[in-house]
Each structure stands twice: as C-alpha cells, then as structure tokens.
C-alpha cells in the first residue's frame, strides 16, 4: 500500500498549494517518478482516484512522467542512460557504475489549478 500513502501525500501537498493560491480545485497534478523510485504507476493511478474523492482534487488528472536512470561513468567521464535497471553498467564501456545521477525522483513537477 505504498502507492496509497503516496497518493494521500500528493492530495495533502496539492491541497495546500490550492488553498494558498485560493484555487477552487485542482485540475492536474504532474508527478516525476524515477524508474528507481519503486512506484507502480498503475497502482498509483488507482490509489489517486481513491485518495482524491471528496477533496479539492476530486476528478483531477494525475500525469506521471517517468524519469530514466542516468549514471556517470568514471571510465568514459560521461553521462549515460541505463537501458535496463537490472544492469548497472555503462552502456558504452560496460564498466559497473554506481554513480546514479537521476532515476530516484519522486516529486511534483507542477500543479494545474482552477
Ligand atoms: Zn563508460
């Protein structure tokens, strides 16, 4: 039920923003989710509908942008996007790497209010 607590948290955050901006309701929440954040987008969409019922977010849309995993390779001195999160190796030189630059995101990108 990790997704439900995340959805509840989103409702709180977006609700706070809406009341601060004196908005009537929230239309869209755009979320950035890294592939390493361990979130099931499908489960989150379902949980979001449950969590937003009878709130300022009722009927709003949850847009999820999945952020790929990028690493920095010491060998190549360059950034690379991992083709698979099962394999933490530089796609160029195949050196193992643990320098994760992105892919752990779990943040609201923007909120559309009315
Ligand atoms: Zn490399």
CSV table of C-alpha atoms and ligand atoms in Angstrom, one decimal:
chain,number,residue,atom,x,y,z
A,1,UNK,CA,0.0,0.0,0.0
A,2,UNK,CA,3.0,2.2,-0.6
A,3,UNK,CA,1.1,3.9,-3.5
A,4,UNK,CA,-1.9,4.8,-1.4
A,5,UNK,CA,0.2,6.6,1.2
A,6,UNK,CA,2.0,8.4,-1.7
A,7,UNK,CA,-1.4,9.4,-3.2
A,8,UNK,CA,-2.6,10.7,0.2
A,9,UNK,CA,0.6,12.7,0.5
A,10,UNK,CA,0.0,14.2,-3.0
A,11,UNK,CA,-3.5,15.2,-2.0
A,12,UNK,CA,-2.1,17.0,1.0
A,13,UNK,CA,0.6,18.8,-0.9
A,14,UNK,CA,-1.7,19.8,-3.8
A,15,UNK,CA,-4.5,20.8,-1.4
A,16,UNK,CA,-2.1,23.1,0.5
A,17,UNK,CA,-1.0,24.7,-2.8
A,18,UNK,CA,-4.6,25.1,-3.9
A,19,UNK,CA,-5.7,26.8,-0.7
A,20,UNK,CA,-2.6,29.0,-0.7
A,21,UNK,CA,-3.5,30.1,-4.2
A,22,UNK,CA,-7.1,30.3,-3.3
A,23,UNK,CA,-8.0,27.9,-6.1
A,24,UNK,CA,-11.4,26.3,-6.4
A,25,UNK,CA,-10.0,23.0,-7.4
A,26,UNK,CA,-7.0,21.1,-8.7
A,27,UNK,CA,-7.2,20.1,-12.4
A,28,UNK,CA,-3.9,18.2,-12.9
A,29,UNK,CA,-1.0,17.1,-10.9
A,30,UNK,CA,2.2,16.3,-12.8
A,31,UNK,CA,4.5,13.9,-11.0
A,32,UNK,CA,8.0,13.0,-11.9
A,33,UNK,CA,8.8,9.4,-10.9
A,34,UNK,CA,12.2,7.9,-11.4
A,35,UNK,CA,12.4,4.3,-12.5
A,36,UNK,CA,14.3,3.5,-9.3
A,37,UNK,CA,11.6,5.1,-7.1
A,38,UNK,CA,9.8,1.7,-6.9
A,39,UNK,CA,6.4,3.1,-7.7
A,40,UNK,CA,3.8,1.2,-9.7
A,41,UNK,CA,2.2,3.9,-11.9
A,42,UNK,CA,-0.9,1.7,-12.4
A,43,UNK,CA,-1.4,1.2,-8.7
A,44,UNK,CA,-0.7,4.9,-8.1
A,45,UNK,CA,-3.4,5.9,-10.6
A,46,UNK,CA,-5.9,3.7,-8.8
A,47,UNK,CA,-4.9,5.0,-5.3
A,48,UNK,CA,-5.0,8.5,-6.6
A,49,UNK,CA,-8.7,8.2,-7.5
A,50,UNK,CA,-9.4,6.8,-4.1
A,51,UNK,CA,-7.4,9.4,-2.2
A,52,UNK,CA,-8.8,12.4,-4.2
A,53,UNK,CA,-12.5,11.6,-3.7
A,54,UNK,CA,-14.3,14.4,-1.8
A,55,UNK,CA,-11.2,16.6,-1.9
A,56,UNK,CA,-10.2,19.7,-3.9
A,57,UNK,CA,-8.6,17.2,-6.2
A,58,UNK,CA,-11.7,15.2,-7.0
A,59,UNK,CA,-11.8,14.4,-10.7
A,60,UNK,CA,-8.3,15.8,-11.3
A,61,UNK,CA,-5.8,14.1,-13.5
A,62,UNK,CA,-2.6,12.6,-12.4
A,63,UNK,CA,0.1,12.8,-15.1
A,64,UNK,CA,3.2,10.7,-14.5
A,65,UNK,CA,6.5,11.4,-16.2
A,66,UNK,CA,8.8,8.5,-15.8
A,67,UNK,CA,12.4,9.6,-15.4
A,68,UNK,CA,15.0,7.3,-16.8
A,69,UNK,CA,18.0,6.2,-14.9
A,70,UNK,CA,21.2,8.0,-15.8
A,71,UNK,CA,24.6,7.2,-14.5
A,72,UNK,CA,28.0,8.9,-14.6
A,73,UNK,CA,30.8,6.6,-15.9
A,74,UNK,CA,34.2,7.3,-14.4
A,75,UNK,CA,35.8,5.4,-17.3
A,76,UNK,CA,34.2,7.5,-20.1
A,77,UNK,CA,33.8,10.6,-18.0
A,78,UNK,CA,30.3,10.9,-19.4
A,79,UNK,CA,26.7,10.5,-18.5
A,80,UNK,CA,24.7,7.6,-19.9
A,81,UNK,CA,21.1,6.4,-19.7
A,82,UNK,CA,20.8,2.9,-18.5
A,83,UNK,CA,18.9,0.7,-20.9
A,84,UNK,CA,17.9,-1.6,-18.0
A,85,UNK,CA,17.7,-1.0,-14.3
A,86,UNK,CA,18.8,-4.6,-13.9
A,87,UNK,CA,22.2,-3.9,-15.1
A,88,UNK,CA,24.2,-1.1,-13.6
A,89,UNK,CA,26.9,-0.9,-16.2
A,90,UNK,CA,27.9,1.9,-18.5
A,91,UNK,CA,26.2,1.1,-21.9
A,92,UNK,CA,29.4,2.5,-23.7
A,93,UNK,CA,32.2,0.6,-22.0
A,94,UNK,CA,30.4,-1.9,-19.8
A,95,UNK,CA,32.1,-0.8,-16.6
A,96,UNK,CA,30.0,-1.3,-13.5
A,97,UNK,CA,28.9,2.0,-12.1
A,98,UNK,CA,27.1,3.2,-9.0
A,99,UNK,CA,27.1,6.9,-9.7
A,100,UNK,CA,23.4,7.4,-10.2
A,101,UNK,CA,22.5,10.9,-11.4
A,102,UNK,CA,18.8,10.5,-11.9
A,103,UNK,CA,16.1,7.9,-11.6
A,104,UNK,CA,15.2,8.2,-7.9
A,105,UNK,CA,12.9,11.2,-8.3
A,106,UNK,CA,9.6,11.3,-6.6
A,107,UNK,CA,8.4,14.9,-6.8
A,108,UNK,CA,5.6,17.1,-8.1
A,109,UNK,CA,6.6,18.9,-11.3
A,110,UNK,CA,3.7,21.2,-11.4
A,111,UNK,CA,0.1,21.6,-10.4
A,112,UNK,CA,-2.7,23.0,-12.6
A,113,UNK,CA,-5.3,24.9,-10.5
A,114,UNK,CA,-8.6,26.5,-11.3
B,1,LIG,ZN1,31.7,4.0,-19.7
